[in-house]
Amino acid sequence: MGELNIVVPIKQVPDVSELRLDPVTHALIREGVPSVLNPYDRYAMEAAIRLKEQFGGRITAITMGPMQAKKALQECMALGADEAVILSDRAFAAADTWATAYTLSVYIKTIPYDFVFTGLKAIDGETGQVGPELAEFLGIPHITYVRKIEVDQTTRSVRVERQLENGYDVWEAPYPILMSIAREYGEPRLPTLQGYIEAKRKQVKVVTVADLQKMGGDPKYFGLKGSPTFIPKVHPPPARPPGTVWEGDPKEAVRKLVEALSEKGLV
Amino acid sequence: MVAKLTRKIDERIYVNRYNIHAKNHLVVVQDMCAVCKDKPCTFSCPVDNYVWDAENKRLTVYYEGCVECGACVVVCPYHKITLTYPPAGRGVNYRFG
Amino acid sequence: MGSDRFDVVVVGAGPAGSAAALTMARQGVDVCVIERGEYPGAKNVFGGVVYKWPLEKLVPKFWESAPLERRMIDHRLVILDKEAGFALSFRDDQLGEEARGGFTALRSKFDPWFAQKAEEAGAVLITGMPVSDVILQDGRVVGVRTGEGRENEVYAKAVVAADGVMSTVLQKAGIRGPPNPDEVAIGVKEIVELPPETIESRFNAKAGRGARLEFFGAVTKGKAGGGFVYTNTNTLSVGVAVLLSHLMELKLKPYELLDEFKSHPYVAPLLEGGKVKEYQAHLIPEGGYASIPPLVSKGVLAVGDAAMLCLYPEGTNMAMASGMIAGEVLARAKKNDDFSDNRLSEYRKQLEESYVMKEHKRKKNYGAVLKNDKRFFNDYPSLIAEILRELVTVDGVDKGAKHSEARKKIRERVGYLRLLRDLYSDVWSVLPW
């Protein structure tokens, strides 16, 4: 029975409620948009904290991104991460999901881990690819949409519930394993005042491209040049046609509504 | 031009950035509302959080657009309104200020 | 020191709190600042001007690094009646060169910058945490809490209440209650976006320079308050403030006053074509000297708006100056290892000798004038407009006759004695200059 080592890769994302498309170029306007910890990653942190509470252990939060992303890591430390690592280098910039997963895997391979918990996806890219790709690079199994975790340390295995649209699967798997945590896992907690103060007194470990190369990383797989996919253009969704409002007497309005719906064959 | 610059409260709030908390942070003990003559909360609030429902004799309290100014607390003649600031940076977050 | 114990906890990372924290951290005081906004400034609103004094004392040549908007070179006072406006304008490019006229700023940019200065000096800054209560021991505040449980408590030898006009700290400590409706104004403000070149041509200013316009009179329908238009880089700050007790008499919504102000013939052309980017509201301390609560009590030092230190339109400088003085006193308290109220009351003494209290004392009528006097906000503005409208109209009636008509109006409507008295005393309380 030992303590568990848990790695939580996180992302700092622009607050999407603030995102606007440039009306001319259709590019995302990121200027002046505040950055936050990806909301889905809070569930991954929550799962890590609960496991740590149950078995003891060590949580490492890790991200790849510009130095401003330290703020999101600090929030993870306030929540209970023991260590925080940022992979930050110009060489990592403009990476797609594949290059991101590869870069993260280079570092994670150098530390002991039993579990890797991720959010379902990031609210900016919405791909949900980095988690599974990271599992492949690490050479470990992965289960997505996990809503419940039972750990058996004697057999080094887990029994998990996987959220489906109309129910759930039960899976058993050995660990080390990567899991993405569903909302149904449970409401993530908020950091405490003490947590924040302690986090402010901890350091975030900065890892550069040179460090990763020493760890065996191949620089041709980093950043833009390591990215097999690219986004040629972003389109705004087509404008929705305006709705119809029937005003006046409720009975009459409902009658008109039913009429309109049956015309379209909807009722 | 004037008409364009003059906007209803919904349009005003729409431009602001909110991170809405799941719980209403405005608590009103409504035992005096029916006898309260002017109901100053219903016009002092800069975002129209307080609407008097004359039919049911109760105050409807919205909070999503609250800018946490405290005017309601100050004007309530019976000191029945409590504003507890929303946690974790929730509520209004000004981009300009 | 442990993570639950500091020399001083500052509640609020606005201009007052950050000034206090910066002053202390530089002198080796272990200080923690707790801010409820997601970032400093997230919950803050002001009219728009940061002054050279006293910020320059804390951050020399701050204008070279601080996120500021425009240097104010045109200070305009406009008296409005329903349709007309009578303006006094002082324009001086030198104000810009020497950075004397103040700077417009936006709080969501300025406050984080200022708080970061405190952080760089060694203060621990926590954001997104509202202080919900104080921890009292033997009648003294020994810490604050941000929620349930031990892990949401922090202890300190003294607490600085920099948490604004509705100060939770002062209220929970029983030092003061919420302000009365006649002690605060409600201010509503919009950020209106315009291209910088449009702003520069409308306000007759060069790039990086701008104007601040203060309006009195019809803006608030004869009630105490006023309006303002300040020029930022590519936005205007447009707002109205009215004493809350007077708003209760008017039975109008604050934004209805703002809409009327924005559509006033003097104001509307300045805003034309602008796009509203944000709508804000905040309470402004307007009670003057009489409404200042105990500044040192139970181990708590009140600064800035929490201490009701604000004289329209000067709030940020009062806040920073009081924070700075409180910080100095607390740094000395640490050196002498004496945080007793007796020692800390030095704060009150030093504040009394400073610009902050001298101004509040000089304008001690301020609160009373605002409360009662409709002459300044109604009678004079309409009289001025009526008289000037006649005087500038050339219609064959000789100026001599027009002047005596004007004198008659003044005599009948106000009386010379009262006019002289107002000019001699109260007008200096109302004027922003």
mmCIF file of N, CA, C and O in Angstrom, chain C residues 109-185:
data_model
loop_
_atom_site.group_PDB
_atom_site.id
_atom_site.type_symbol
_atom_site.label_atom_id
_atom_site.label_comp_id
_atom_site.label_asym_id
_atom_site.label_seq_id
_atom_site.Cartn_x
_atom_site.Cartn_y
_atom_site.Cartn_z
ATOM 1 N N LYS C 109 -7.259 47.924 -15.447
ATOM 2 C CA LYS C 109 -5.857 47.894 -15.866
ATOM 3 C C LYS C 109 -4.954 48.506 -14.793
ATOM 4 O O LYS C 109 -3.886 47.990 -14.520
ATOM 5 N N PHE C 110 -5.423 49.619 -14.239
ATOM 6 C CA PHE C 110 -4.585 50.337 -13.281
ATOM 7 C C PHE C 110 -4.408 49.551 -11.977
ATOM 8 O O PHE C 110 -3.285 49.410 -11.471
ATOM 9 N N ASP C 111 -5.507 49.053 -11.422
ATOM 10 C CA ASP C 111 -5.430 48.379 -10.116
ATOM 11 C C ASP C 111 -4.517 47.147 -10.134
ATOM 12 O O ASP C 111 -3.755 46.945 -9.187
ATOM 13 N N PRO C 112 -4.587 46.301 -11.194
ATOM 14 C CA PRO C 112 -3.655 45.160 -11.224
ATOM 15 C C PRO C 112 -2.198 45.609 -11.263
ATOM 16 O O PRO C 112 -1.338 45.024 -10.620
ATOM 17 N N TRP C 113 -1.938 46.690 -12.013
ATOM 18 C CA TRP C 113 -0.580 47.213 -12.085
ATOM 19 C C TRP C 113 -0.091 47.645 -10.705
ATOM 20 O O TRP C 113 1.019 47.312 -10.277
ATOM 21 N N PHE C 114 -0.949 48.375 -9.995
ATOM 22 C CA PHE C 114 -0.567 48.912 -8.686
ATOM 23 C C PHE C 114 -0.404 47.782 -7.671
ATOM 24 O O PHE C 114 0.557 47.757 -6.892
ATOM 25 N N ALA C 115 -1.326 46.819 -7.719
ATOM 26 C CA ALA C 115 -1.246 45.684 -6.793
ATOM 27 C C ALA C 115 0.017 44.867 -7.063
ATOM 28 O O ALA C 115 0.634 44.333 -6.139
ATOM 29 N N GLN C 116 0.403 44.792 -8.339
ATOM 30 C CA GLN C 116 1.602 44.038 -8.672
ATOM 31 C C GLN C 116 2.852 44.672 -8.084
ATOM 32 O O GLN C 116 3.786 43.980 -7.697
ATOM 33 N N LYS C 117 2.821 46.013 -7.996
ATOM 34 C CA LYS C 117 3.946 46.715 -7.370
ATOM 35 C C LYS C 117 4.101 46.245 -5.923
ATOM 36 O O LYS C 117 5.215 46.028 -5.443
ATOM 37 N N ALA C 118 2.965 46.110 -5.241
ATOM 38 C CA ALA C 118 2.998 45.651 -3.849
ATOM 39 C C ALA C 118 3.500 44.211 -3.787
ATOM 40 O O ALA C 118 4.288 43.845 -2.912
ATOM 41 N N GLU C 119 3.042 43.410 -4.754
ATOM 42 C CA GLU C 119 3.455 42.006 -4.794
ATOM 43 C C GLU C 119 4.965 41.899 -5.028
ATOM 44 O O GLU C 119 5.647 41.117 -4.374
ATOM 45 N N GLU C 120 5.453 42.702 -5.973
ATOM 46 C CA GLU C 120 6.884 42.673 -6.271
ATOM 47 C C GLU C 120 7.706 43.082 -5.054
ATOM 48 O O GLU C 120 8.828 42.632 -4.869
ATOM 49 N N ALA C 121 7.117 43.943 -4.204
ATOM 50 C CA ALA C 121 7.838 44.388 -3.007
ATOM 51 C C ALA C 121 7.769 43.342 -1.895
ATOM 52 O O ALA C 121 8.373 43.512 -0.843
ATOM 53 N N GLY C 122 6.991 42.284 -2.129
ATOM 54 C CA GLY C 122 6.979 41.195 -1.145
ATOM 55 C C GLY C 122 5.633 40.901 -0.502
ATOM 56 O O GLY C 122 5.528 39.986 0.319
ATOM 57 N N ALA C 123 4.614 41.669 -0.842
ATOM 58 C CA ALA C 123 3.289 41.390 -0.278
ATOM 59 C C ALA C 123 2.712 40.119 -0.921
ATOM 60 O O ALA C 123 2.989 39.823 -2.080
ATOM 61 N N VAL C 124 1.936 39.368 -0.163
ATOM 62 C CA VAL C 124 1.247 38.194 -0.700
ATOM 63 C C VAL C 124 -0.150 38.651 -1.132
ATOM 64 O O VAL C 124 -0.924 39.130 -0.315
ATOM 65 N N LEU C 125 -0.429 38.532 -2.428
ATOM 66 C CA LEU C 125 -1.716 39.009 -2.948
ATOM 67 C C LEU C 125 -2.612 37.827 -3.292
ATOM 68 O O LEU C 125 -2.246 36.973 -4.095
ATOM 69 N N ILE C 126 -3.774 37.800 -2.662
ATOM 70 C CA ILE C 126 -4.742 36.732 -2.919
ATOM 71 C C ILE C 126 -5.958 37.355 -3.599
ATOM 72 O O ILE C 126 -6.529 38.320 -3.090
ATOM 73 N N THR C 127 -6.354 36.818 -4.740
ATOM 74 C CA THR C 127 -7.523 37.373 -5.426
ATOM 75 C C THR C 127 -8.658 36.349 -5.468
ATOM 76 O O THR C 127 -8.442 35.166 -5.242
ATOM 77 N N GLY C 128 -9.850 36.849 -5.761
ATOM 78 C CA GLY C 128 -11.023 35.969 -5.860
ATOM 79 C C GLY C 128 -11.514 35.467 -4.520
ATOM 80 O O GLY C 128 -12.125 34.419 -4.428
ATOM 81 N N MET C 129 -11.211 36.195 -3.449
ATOM 82 C CA MET C 129 -11.590 35.756 -2.110
ATOM 83 C C MET C 129 -12.263 36.897 -1.354
ATOM 84 O O MET C 129 -11.586 37.805 -0.883
ATOM 85 N N PRO C 130 -13.590 36.883 -1.234
ATOM 86 C CA PRO C 130 -14.217 37.927 -0.422
ATOM 87 C C PRO C 130 -14.066 37.635 1.066
ATOM 88 O O PRO C 130 -14.280 36.500 1.497
ATOM 89 N N VAL C 131 -13.637 38.638 1.827
ATOM 90 C CA VAL C 131 -13.589 38.496 3.283
ATOM 91 C C VAL C 131 -15.008 38.592 3.804
ATOM 92 O O VAL C 131 -15.729 39.544 3.512
ATOM 93 N N SER C 132 -15.434 37.562 4.527
ATOM 94 C CA SER C 132 -16.828 37.521 4.956
ATOM 95 C C SER C 132 -17.001 37.918 6.421
ATOM 96 O O SER C 132 -18.091 38.271 6.845
ATOM 97 N N ASP C 133 -15.916 37.855 7.188
ATOM 98 C CA ASP C 133 -16.058 38.153 8.614
ATOM 99 C C ASP C 133 -14.689 38.477 9.204
ATOM 100 O O ASP C 133 -13.655 38.176 8.613
ATOM 101 N N VAL C 134 -14.723 39.076 10.411
ATOM 102 C CA VAL C 134 -13.475 39.309 11.135
ATOM 103 C C VAL C 134 -13.410 38.313 12.287
ATOM 104 O O VAL C 134 -14.430 37.767 12.702
ATOM 105 N N ILE C 135 -12.205 38.057 12.772
ATOM 106 C CA ILE C 135 -12.035 37.195 13.941
ATOM 107 C C ILE C 135 -11.758 38.112 15.124
ATOM 108 O O ILE C 135 -10.766 38.841 15.134
ATOM 109 N N LEU C 136 -12.669 38.101 16.089
ATOM 110 C CA LEU C 136 -12.543 38.973 17.254
ATOM 111 C C LEU C 136 -12.035 38.169 18.442
ATOM 112 O O LEU C 136 -12.473 37.041 18.669
ATOM 113 N N GLN C 137 -11.071 38.750 19.160
ATOM 114 C CA GLN C 137 -10.593 38.136 20.402
ATOM 115 C C GLN C 137 -10.429 39.238 21.429
ATOM 116 O O GLN C 137 -9.697 40.188 21.195
ATOM 117 N N ASP C 138 -11.132 39.106 22.543
ATOM 118 C CA ASP C 138 -11.103 40.131 23.590
ATOM 119 C C ASP C 138 -11.347 41.524 23.022
ATOM 120 O O ASP C 138 -10.647 42.473 23.351
ATOM 121 N N GLY C 139 -12.329 41.621 22.141
ATOM 122 C CA GLY C 139 -12.717 42.929 21.619
ATOM 123 C C GLY C 139 -11.775 43.488 20.577
ATOM 124 O O GLY C 139 -11.918 44.632 20.161
ATOM 125 N N ARG C 140 -10.797 42.699 20.144
ATOM 126 C CA ARG C 140 -9.853 43.186 19.145
ATOM 127 C C ARG C 140 -9.896 42.270 17.916
ATOM 128 O O ARG C 140 -10.050 41.060 18.039
ATOM 129 N N VAL C 141 -9.801 42.887 16.744
ATOM 130 C CA VAL C 141 -9.792 42.099 15.511
ATOM 131 C C VAL C 141 -8.403 41.486 15.346
ATOM 132 O O VAL C 141 -7.419 42.201 15.246
ATOM 133 N N VAL C 142 -8.343 40.158 15.358
ATOM 134 C CA VAL C 142 -7.037 39.493 15.257
ATOM 135 C C VAL C 142 -6.866 38.770 13.928
ATOM 136 O O VAL C 142 -5.847 38.132 13.686
ATOM 137 N N GLY C 143 -7.883 38.867 13.081
ATOM 138 C CA GLY C 143 -7.769 38.216 11.776
ATOM 139 C C GLY C 143 -9.065 38.335 11.012
ATOM 140 O O GLY C 143 -10.008 38.996 11.463
ATOM 141 N N VAL C 144 -9.072 37.712 9.836
ATOM 142 C CA VAL C 144 -10.289 37.731 9.023
ATOM 143 C C VAL C 144 -10.543 36.326 8.495
ATOM 144 O O VAL C 144 -9.643 35.490 8.462
ATOM 145 N N ARG C 145 -11.780 36.089 8.081
ATOM 146 C CA ARG C 145 -12.062 34.807 7.437
ATOM 147 C C ARG C 145 -12.778 35.018 6.106
ATOM 148 O O ARG C 145 -13.486 36.013 5.910
ATOM 149 N N THR C 146 -12.554 34.067 5.215
ATOM 150 C CA THR C 146 -13.155 34.160 3.884
ATOM 151 C C THR C 146 -14.198 33.070 3.667
ATOM 152 O O THR C 146 -14.686 32.898 2.562
ATOM 153 N N GLY C 147 -14.487 32.329 4.723
ATOM 154 C CA GLY C 147 -15.478 31.264 4.597
ATOM 155 C C GLY C 147 -15.435 30.404 5.838
ATOM 156 O O GLY C 147 -14.882 30.807 6.871
ATOM 157 N N GLU C 148 -16.045 29.224 5.735
ATOM 158 C CA GLU C 148 -16.100 28.315 6.877
ATOM 159 C C GLU C 148 -14.737 27.666 7.108
ATOM 160 O O GLU C 148 -13.968 27.482 6.180
ATOM 161 N N GLY C 149 -14.483 27.297 8.350
ATOM 162 C CA GLY C 149 -13.343 26.426 8.645
ATOM 163 C C GLY C 149 -12.028 27.146 8.855
ATOM 164 O O GLY C 149 -11.822 28.265 8.391
ATOM 165 N N ARG C 150 -11.164 26.461 9.563
ATOM 166 C CA ARG C 150 -9.841 26.976 9.913
ATOM 167 C C ARG C 150 -9.026 27.349 8.666
ATOM 168 O O ARG C 150 -8.240 28.284 8.681
ATOM 169 N N GLU C 151 -9.228 26.588 7.585
ATOM 170 C CA GLU C 151 -8.396 26.826 6.391
ATOM 171 C C GLU C 151 -8.820 28.085 5.637
ATOM 172 O O GLU C 151 -8.195 28.458 4.653
ATOM 173 N N ASN C 152 -9.870 28.734 6.107
ATOM 174 C CA ASN C 152 -10.269 30.000 5.501
ATOM 175 C C ASN C 152 -10.076 31.179 6.458
ATOM 176 O O ASN C 152 -10.748 32.201 6.347
ATOM 177 N N GLU C 153 -9.161 30.970 7.419
ATOM 178 C CA GLU C 153 -8.869 32.044 8.370
ATOM 179 C C GLU C 153 -7.437 32.513 8.186
ATOM 180 O O GLU C 153 -6.567 31.737 7.789
ATOM 181 N N VAL C 154 -7.214 33.779 8.494
ATOM 182 C CA VAL C 154 -5.840 34.264 8.528
ATOM 183 C C VAL C 154 -5.730 35.274 9.678
ATOM 184 O O VAL C 154 -6.655 36.043 9.936
ATOM 185 N N TYR C 155 -4.602 35.200 10.399
ATOM 186 C CA TYR C 155 -4.419 36.027 11.586
ATOM 187 C C TYR C 155 -3.370 37.109 11.347
ATOM 188 O O TYR C 155 -2.465 36.924 10.535
ATOM 189 N N ALA C 156 -3.524 38.233 12.041
ATOM 190 C CA ALA C 156 -2.571 39.328 11.883
ATOM 191 C C ALA C 156 -2.559 40.189 13.138
ATOM 192 O O ALA C 156 -3.484 40.141 13.947
ATOM 193 N N LYS C 157 -1.468 40.950 13.282
ATOM 194 C CA LYS C 157 -1.361 41.844 14.444
ATOM 195 C C LYS C 157 -2.206 43.097 14.248
ATOM 196 O O LYS C 157 -2.563 43.779 15.190
ATOM 197 N N ALA C 158 -2.495 43.412 12.987
ATOM 198 C CA ALA C 158 -3.387 44.537 12.679
ATOM 199 C C ALA C 158 -4.030 44.284 11.327
ATOM 200 O O ALA C 158 -3.483 43.544 10.509
ATOM 201 N N VAL C 159 -5.194 44.886 11.128
ATOM 202 C CA VAL C 159 -5.924 44.710 9.875
ATOM 203 C C VAL C 159 -6.173 46.081 9.250
ATOM 204 O O VAL C 159 -6.533 47.032 9.960
ATOM 205 N N VAL C 160 -5.934 46.195 7.951
ATOM 206 C CA VAL C 160 -6.258 47.437 7.244
ATOM 207 C C VAL C 160 -7.548 47.214 6.465
ATOM 208 O O VAL C 160 -7.627 46.319 5.633
ATOM 209 N N ALA C 161 -8.572 48.012 6.794
ATOM 210 C CA ALA C 161 -9.847 47.924 6.073
ATOM 211 C C ALA C 161 -9.746 48.823 4.848
ATOM 212 O O ALA C 161 -9.875 50.036 4.940
ATOM 213 N N ALA C 162 -9.485 48.197 3.694
ATOM 214 C CA ALA C 162 -9.419 48.938 2.433
ATOM 215 C C ALA C 162 -10.464 48.343 1.513
ATOM 216 O O ALA C 162 -10.261 48.229 0.313
ATOM 217 N N ASP C 163 -11.585 47.922 2.098
ATOM 218 C CA ASP C 163 -12.569 47.165 1.339
ATOM 219 C C ASP C 163 -13.759 48.014 0.917
ATOM 220 O O ASP C 163 -14.870 47.515 0.758
ATOM 221 N N GLY C 164 -13.503 49.288 0.746
ATOM 222 C CA GLY C 164 -14.497 50.112 0.064
ATOM 223 C C GLY C 164 -15.615 50.648 0.922
ATOM 224 O O GLY C 164 -15.688 50.408 2.128
ATOM 225 N N VAL C 165 -16.494 51.363 0.254
ATOM 226 C CA VAL C 165 -17.534 52.145 0.939
ATOM 227 C C VAL C 165 -18.465 51.247 1.764
ATOM 228 O O VAL C 165 -18.969 51.647 2.801
ATOM 229 N N MET C 166 -18.676 49.993 1.341
ATOM 230 C CA MET C 166 -19.560 49.094 2.081
ATOM 231 C C MET C 166 -18.766 48.219 3.058
ATOM 232 O O MET C 166 -19.287 47.221 3.564
ATOM 233 N N SER C 167 -17.536 48.590 3.343
ATOM 234 C CA SER C 167 -16.594 47.809 4.152
ATOM 235 C C SER C 167 -17.169 46.701 5.041
ATOM 236 O O SER C 167 -17.799 46.966 6.065
ATOM 237 N N THR C 168 -16.934 45.472 4.633
ATOM 238 C CA THR C 168 -17.341 44.314 5.431
ATOM 239 C C THR C 168 -16.581 44.299 6.752
ATOM 240 O O THR C 168 -17.149 44.006 7.807
ATOM 241 N N VAL C 169 -15.285 44.616 6.690
ATOM 242 C CA VAL C 169 -14.446 44.557 7.890
ATOM 243 C C VAL C 169 -14.981 45.490 8.974
ATOM 244 O O VAL C 169 -15.202 45.078 10.114
ATOM 245 N N LEU C 170 -15.227 46.751 8.598
ATOM 246 C CA LEU C 170 -15.689 47.722 9.599
ATOM 247 C C LEU C 170 -17.063 47.345 10.132
ATOM 248 O O LEU C 170 -17.354 47.501 11.313
ATOM 249 N N GLN C 171 -17.926 46.844 9.248
ATOM 250 C CA GLN C 171 -19.272 46.476 9.693
ATOM 251 C C GLN C 171 -19.230 45.260 10.612
ATOM 252 O O GLN C 171 -19.882 45.249 11.652
ATOM 253 N N LYS C 172 -18.477 44.234 10.234
ATOM 254 C CA LYS C 172 -18.420 43.020 11.055
ATOM 255 C C LYS C 172 -17.706 43.283 12.377
ATOM 256 O O LYS C 172 -17.989 42.643 13.386
ATOM 257 N N ALA C 173 -16.774 44.230 12.383
ATOM 258 C CA ALA C 173 -16.065 44.548 13.621
ATOM 259 C C ALA C 173 -16.889 45.474 14.511
ATOM 260 O O ALA C 173 -16.493 45.784 15.625
ATOM 261 N N GLY C 174 -18.021 45.926 13.990
ATOM 262 C CA GLY C 174 -18.872 46.821 14.768
ATOM 263 C C GLY C 174 -18.312 48.225 14.877
ATOM 264 O O GLY C 174 -18.605 48.950 15.833
ATOM 265 N N ILE C 175 -17.470 48.609 13.917
ATOM 266 C CA ILE C 175 -16.878 49.954 13.962
ATOM 267 C C ILE C 175 -17.801 50.975 13.293
ATOM 268 O O ILE C 175 -17.920 52.107 13.727
ATOM 269 N N ARG C 176 -18.441 50.577 12.213
ATOM 270 C CA ARG C 176 -19.506 51.402 11.658
ATOM 271 C C ARG C 176 -20.514 50.508 10.948
ATOM 272 O O ARG C 176 -20.222 49.363 10.621
ATOM 273 N N GLY C 177 -21.702 51.070 10.694
ATOM 274 C CA GLY C 177 -22.714 50.339 9.958
ATOM 275 C C GLY C 177 -22.622 50.674 8.494
ATOM 276 O O GLY C 177 -21.669 51.329 8.065
ATOM 277 N N PRO C 178 -23.610 50.217 7.701
ATOM 278 C CA PRO C 178 -23.619 50.667 6.315
ATOM 279 C C PRO C 178 -23.870 52.172 6.289
ATOM 280 O O PRO C 178 -24.465 52.712 7.221
ATOM 281 N N PRO C 179 -23.411 52.890 5.260
ATOM 282 C CA PRO C 179 -23.639 54.336 5.221
ATOM 283 C C PRO C 179 -25.124 54.668 5.107
ATOM 284 O O PRO C 179 -25.920 53.835 4.686
ATOM 285 N N ASN C 180 -25.466 55.880 5.494
ATOM 286 C CA ASN C 180 -26.845 56.351 5.323
ATOM 287 C C ASN C 180 -27.032 56.833 3.890
ATOM 288 O O ASN C 180 -26.076 57.228 3.237
ATOM 289 N N PRO C 181 -28.314 56.866 3.433
ATOM 290 C CA PRO C 181 -28.548 57.308 2.051
ATOM 291 C C PRO C 181 -28.070 58.732 1.775
ATOM 292 O O PRO C 181 -27.823 59.079 0.628
ATOM 293 N N ASP C 182 -27.936 59.574 2.809
ATOM 294 C CA ASP C 182 -27.461 60.936 2.550
ATOM 295 C C ASP C 182 -25.938 61.051 2.682
ATOM 296 O O ASP C 182 -25.378 62.141 2.650
ATOM 297 N N GLU C 183 -25.284 59.910 2.861
ATOM 298 C CA GLU C 183 -23.817 59.932 2.938
ATOM 299 C C GLU C 183 -23.143 59.352 1.698
ATOM 300 O O GLU C 183 -21.929 59.378 1.579
ATOM 301 N N VAL C 184 -23.944 58.776 0.824
ATOM 302 C CA VAL C 184 -23.354 58.177 -0.386
ATOM 303 C C VAL C 184 -24.140 58.584 -1.627
ATOM 304 O O VAL C 184 -25.351 58.788 -1.583
ATOM 305 N N ALA C 185 -23.409 58.675 -2.733
ATOM 306 C CA ALA C 185 -24.052 58.897 -4.027
ATOM 307 C C ALA C 185 -23.987 57.593 -4.790
ATOM 308 O O ALA C 185 -23.067 56.794 -4.601
#
